[in-house]
CSV table of C-alpha atoms in Angstrom, one decimal:
chain,number,residue,atom,x,y,z
A,869,UNK,CA,-3.8,28.8,92.7
A,870,UNK,CA,-6.7,28.6,90.3
A,871,UNK,CA,-5.7,29.1,86.7
A,872,UNK,CA,-8.2,30.0,84.1
A,873,UNK,CA,-6.9,29.8,80.5
A,874,UNK,CA,-8.5,31.2,77.4
A,875,UNK,CA,-7.8,30.6,73.7
A,876,UNK,CA,-7.2,32.0,71.3
A,877,UNK,CA,-5.8,35.3,72.6
A,878,UNK,CA,-7.2,37.2,69.7
A,879,UNK,CA,-9.4,36.4,66.7
A,880,UNK,CA,-10.3,38.2,63.5
A,881,UNK,CA,-13.3,37.1,61.6
A,882,UNK,CA,-15.4,38.4,58.7
A,883,UNK,CA,-18.9,39.7,59.2
A,884,UNK,CA,-21.3,36.8,58.9
A,885,UNK,CA,-18.8,34.1,60.0
A,886,UNK,CA,-19.5,32.0,63.0
A,887,UNK,CA,-16.8,31.6,65.6
A,888,UNK,CA,-16.0,30.0,68.9
A,889,UNK,CA,-13.4,30.2,71.7
A,890,UNK,CA,-12.4,28.2,74.7
A,891,UNK,CA,-12.1,28.7,78.4
A,892,UNK,CA,-10.2,26.0,80.4
A,893,UNK,CA,-10.2,25.6,84.1
A,894,UNK,CA,-9.4,23.1,86.8
A,895,UNK,CA,-12.3,20.6,87.1
A,896,UNK,CA,-11.9,20.1,90.8
A,897,UNK,CA,-13.8,22.2,93.3
A,898,UNK,CA,-16.0,23.7,90.6
A,899,UNK,CA,-18.6,26.3,91.7
A,900,UNK,CA,-19.6,28.3,88.6
A,901,UNK,CA,-18.2,29.7,85.4
A,902,UNK,CA,-18.9,33.3,84.3
A,903,UNK,CA,-18.7,34.7,80.8
A,904,UNK,CA,-18.3,38.4,80.3
A,905,UNK,CA,-18.2,40.7,77.3
A,906,UNK,CA,-16.0,43.7,77.6
A,907,UNK,CA,-15.7,46.7,75.3
A,908,UNK,CA,-13.0,49.1,76.2
A,909,UNK,CA,-14.2,52.1,78.3
A,910,UNK,CA,-17.4,50.2,79.2
A,911,UNK,CA,-18.4,47.9,82.0
A,912,UNK,CA,-17.8,44.2,81.6
A,913,UNK,CA,-21.2,42.9,80.8
A,914,UNK,CA,-22.3,39.5,82.2
A,915,UNK,CA,-23.3,37.1,79.5
A,916,UNK,CA,-23.8,33.8,81.2
A,917,UNK,CA,-23.3,32.1,84.6
A,918,UNK,CA,-23.1,28.4,84.3
A,919,UNK,CA,-23.1,26.0,87.2
A,920,UNK,CA,-24.1,22.5,86.0
A,921,UNK,CA,-22.1,20.0,83.9
A,922,UNK,CA,-23.7,19.9,80.4
A,923,UNK,CA,-25.3,23.4,80.8
A,924,UNK,CA,-26.0,25.1,77.5
A,925,UNK,CA,-27.1,28.8,77.6
A,926,UNK,CA,-28.1,31.1,74.8
A,927,UNK,CA,-28.5,34.8,74.4
A,928,UNK,CA,-29.4,35.9,70.9
A,929,UNK,CA,-26.6,34.8,68.6
A,930,UNK,CA,-24.3,33.9,71.4
A,931,UNK,CA,-24.3,30.6,73.2
A,932,UNK,CA,-22.1,28.7,75.7
A,933,UNK,CA,-21.6,25.2,76.8
A,934,UNK,CA,-20.0,23.8,79.9
A,935,UNK,CA,-18.1,20.6,80.7
A,936,UNK,CA,-17.1,20.5,84.3
A,937,UNK,CA,-15.7,17.0,84.2
A,938,UNK,CA,-13.0,17.9,81.7
A,939,UNK,CA,-12.8,21.5,82.7
A,940,UNK,CA,-13.8,23.6,79.7
A,941,UNK,CA,-16.4,25.9,78.3
A,942,UNK,CA,-17.0,27.0,74.8
A,943,UNK,CA,-18.5,30.3,73.7
A,944,UNK,CA,-20.1,30.4,70.3
A,945,UNK,CA,-21.1,33.4,68.2
A,946,UNK,CA,-23.2,32.7,65.2
A,947,UNK,CA,-23.2,35.1,62.2
A,948,UNK,CA,-20.7,37.5,63.8
A,949,UNK,CA,-21.5,41.2,63.4
A,950,UNK,CA,-19.1,44.2,63.9
A,951,UNK,CA,-20.9,45.1,67.1
A,952,UNK,CA,-19.7,41.7,68.5
A,953,UNK,CA,-16.1,43.1,68.5
A,954,UNK,CA,-15.0,43.0,72.1
A,955,UNK,CA,-12.9,41.1,74.6
A,956,UNK,CA,-14.7,38.0,75.9
A,957,UNK,CA,-13.7,37.0,79.4
A,958,UNK,CA,-14.3,33.9,81.4
A,959,UNK,CA,-14.0,33.8,85.2
A,960,UNK,CA,-14.4,31.3,88.0
A,961,UNK,CA,-15.0,31.7,91.7
A,962,UNK,CA,-13.0,29.4,93.9
A,963,UNK,CA,-14.5,28.8,97.3
A,964,UNK,CA,-14.6,32.2,99.0
A,965,UNK,CA,-12.1,33.6,96.6
A,966,UNK,CA,-13.6,36.3,94.3
A,967,UNK,CA,-13.6,35.7,90.6
A,968,UNK,CA,-10.4,34.5,88.9
A,969,UNK,CA,-10.3,35.7,85.3
A,970,UNK,CA,-8.7,34.4,82.2
A,971,UNK,CA,-6.8,36.8,79.9
A,972,UNK,CA,-9.7,37.0,77.5
A,973,UNK,CA,-10.2,36.5,73.8
A,974,UNK,CA,-10.2,39.7,71.8
A,975,UNK,CA,-12.6,39.3,68.9
A,976,UNK,CA,-12.5,41.7,65.9
A,977,UNK,CA,-15.3,41.4,63.3
A,978,UNK,CA,-14.4,42.9,60.0
A,979,UNK,CA,-17.3,44.3,57.9
B,434,UNK,CA,-31.4,52.2,89.3
B,435,UNK,CA,-27.8,53.6,89.0
B,436,UNK,CA,-25.1,51.0,88.3
B,437,UNK,CA,-21.6,50.9,89.7
B,438,UNK,CA,-19.9,54.3,89.0
B,439,UNK,CA,-16.2,55.0,89.0
B,440,UNK,CA,-14.3,58.2,88.9
B,441,UNK,CA,-12.2,59.4,87.2
B,442,UNK,CA,-12.6,57.5,84.0
B,443,UNK,CA,-9.0,58.3,83.1
B,444,UNK,CA,-6.1,59.7,85.0
B,445,UNK,CA,-2.6,60.5,83.7
B,446,UNK,CA,0.0,61.2,86.4
B,447,UNK,CA,3.7,61.2,86.7
B,448,UNK,CA,5.7,58.6,88.6
B,449,UNK,CA,5.9,59.4,92.2
B,450,UNK,CA,2.6,61.3,92.3
B,451,UNK,CA,-0.6,60.2,94.1
B,452,UNK,CA,-3.9,59.2,92.6
B,453,UNK,CA,-7.2,58.4,94.3
B,454,UNK,CA,-9.8,56.4,92.5
B,455,UNK,CA,-13.4,56.3,93.7
B,456,UNK,CA,-16.1,53.7,93.3
B,457,UNK,CA,-19.8,54.1,94.1
B,458,UNK,CA,-21.4,50.6,94.3
B,459,UNK,CA,-25.0,49.9,93.6
B,460,UNK,CA,-27.1,51.2,96.5
B,461,UNK,CA,-27.6,48.4,99.1
B,462,UNK,CA,-24.8,46.3,97.9
B,463,UNK,CA,-22.7,45.3,100.9
B,464,UNK,CA,-20.0,43.6,98.9
B,465,UNK,CA,-17.5,45.7,96.9
B,466,UNK,CA,-14.5,44.4,95.0
B,467,UNK,CA,-11.6,46.1,93.4
B,468,UNK,CA,-9.9,44.5,90.4
B,469,UNK,CA,-7.1,45.6,88.1
B,470,UNK,CA,-6.2,44.8,84.5
B,471,UNK,CA,-2.7,45.5,83.3
B,472,UNK,CA,-2.4,45.6,79.5
B,473,UNK,CA,-2.1,42.2,78.0
B,474,UNK,CA,-2.8,40.4,81.3
B,475,UNK,CA,-5.9,39.1,83.1
B,476,UNK,CA,-8.1,41.0,85.3
B,477,UNK,CA,-6.8,40.4,88.8
B,478,UNK,CA,-8.5,40.6,92.1
B,479,UNK,CA,-7.2,43.3,94.5
B,480,UNK,CA,-9.5,43.3,97.5
B,481,UNK,CA,-13.0,42.7,98.8
B,482,UNK,CA,-15.0,44.8,101.3
B,483,UNK,CA,-18.1,43.6,103.1
B,484,UNK,CA,-19.7,46.9,104.2
B,485,UNK,CA,-16.8,48.8,105.7
B,486,UNK,CA,-14.6,45.8,106.6
B,487,UNK,CA,-11.8,44.4,104.5
B,488,UNK,CA,-12.8,40.8,103.9
B,489,UNK,CA,-9.9,39.9,101.8
B,490,UNK,CA,-7.0,42.1,100.6
B,491,UNK,CA,-4.7,39.3,99.5
B,492,UNK,CA,-4.5,40.7,96.0
B,493,UNK,CA,-3.1,44.2,96.9
B,494,UNK,CA,0.3,44.4,95.2
B,495,UNK,CA,2.1,46.3,98.0
B,496,UNK,CA,1.8,48.9,100.6
B,497,UNK,CA,1.6,51.8,98.1
B,498,UNK,CA,-2.0,50.8,97.6
B,499,UNK,CA,-4.6,51.8,100.2
B,500,UNK,CA,-8.3,51.1,100.0
B,501,UNK,CA,-11.0,52.4,102.3
B,502,UNK,CA,-14.7,52.2,102.5
B,503,UNK,CA,-15.7,54.4,105.4
B,504,UNK,CA,-19.3,54.1,106.3
B,505,UNK,CA,-19.7,51.1,104.0
B,506,UNK,CA,-20.9,53.1,101.0
B,507,UNK,CA,-18.4,54.3,98.4
B,508,UNK,CA,-14.8,53.2,98.3
B,509,UNK,CA,-11.5,54.8,97.4
B,510,UNK,CA,-8.3,53.3,96.2
B,511,UNK,CA,-5.2,55.4,96.7
B,512,UNK,CA,-1.9,54.7,95.0
B,513,UNK,CA,1.0,56.6,96.6
B,514,UNK,CA,3.5,57.0,95.2
B,515,UNK,CA,2.5,55.7,91.8
B,516,UNK,CA,5.0,53.7,89.8
B,517,UNK,CA,5.1,52.9,86.0
B,518,UNK,CA,3.9,49.3,86.6
B,519,UNK,CA,0.7,50.6,88.3
B,520,UNK,CA,-0.7,51.6,84.9
B,521,UNK,CA,-3.8,49.7,84.0
B,522,UNK,CA,-7.6,49.7,84.3
B,523,UNK,CA,-9.0,49.5,87.8
B,524,UNK,CA,-12.4,48.0,88.0
B,525,UNK,CA,-14.8,48.1,90.8
B,526,UNK,CA,-17.7,45.6,91.2
B,527,UNK,CA,-20.5,45.1,93.7
B,528,UNK,CA,-22.9,42.5,94.7
B,529,UNK,CA,-25.7,42.3,97.3
B,530,UNK,CA,-24.1,39.2,98.9
B,531,UNK,CA,-21.2,36.9,98.3
B,532,UNK,CA,-23.5,34.4,96.5
B,533,UNK,CA,-23.3,36.9,93.7
B,534,UNK,CA,-20.1,35.1,92.8
B,535,UNK,CA,-22.1,32.0,92.1
B,536,UNK,CA,-25.4,33.4,90.8
B,537,UNK,CA,-23.8,36.0,88.7
B,538,UNK,CA,-25.3,39.0,90.4
B,539,UNK,CA,-22.0,40.8,90.3
B,540,UNK,CA,-22.0,44.2,88.6
B,541,UNK,CA,-18.9,46.0,87.3
B,542,UNK,CA,-18.2,49.7,86.8
B,543,UNK,CA,-16.6,51.0,83.6
B,544,UNK,CA,-13.2,51.2,85.2
B,545,UNK,CA,-10.7,53.9,85.9
B,546,UNK,CA,-7.8,53.9,83.4
B,547,UNK,CA,-4.6,54.9,85.1
B,548,UNK,CA,-1.6,55.9,83.1
B,549,UNK,CA,1.7,56.6,85.0
B,550,UNK,CA,4.4,58.4,83.0
């Protein structure tokens, strides 16, 4: 059974601080890694889909890296703002199995 | 273009009652997925439709849960009778094809929050 782990479980940062969190996954039979941003009562919003070892993707102040050989991905947020407060989820498909999610990292940015 | 819509957004019922959740996928999307997030835990896969057929229902917790997608358009998920542990957020997602799991063309609804008292 595919197991996707995220750390930390929750994080509190001051506005303006940069932060990062981790998604760990089995390195064998890798297809893709998804990052989502989820605010309660809203749709999980796709941030990145990463498929190649060494991939780096960026969207505004948010970026992500991927290491498929060692089985981890980092999500970075530069200069955190209160509107970045959300739960960040990573997920991985496994063959024909739909996305397997981690528990998420809940980020709170304090103004 | 309308996104994935789910109804109701929140439902509060008593143990033993029945609830039906509805999902309208993006028009033209053959693949429809149901997921559930119980508080403090990960979003877990429940089942997958391709058009009106159940492709994979391995994630359905037990026979109190029944999903349908008659006509291959909208889908319903019925919980009968509801138990306390069924409380959580039920998400629906859709994609045009299964490659969406790789390419990222998988779109989620806002979820239906179910509270069982």
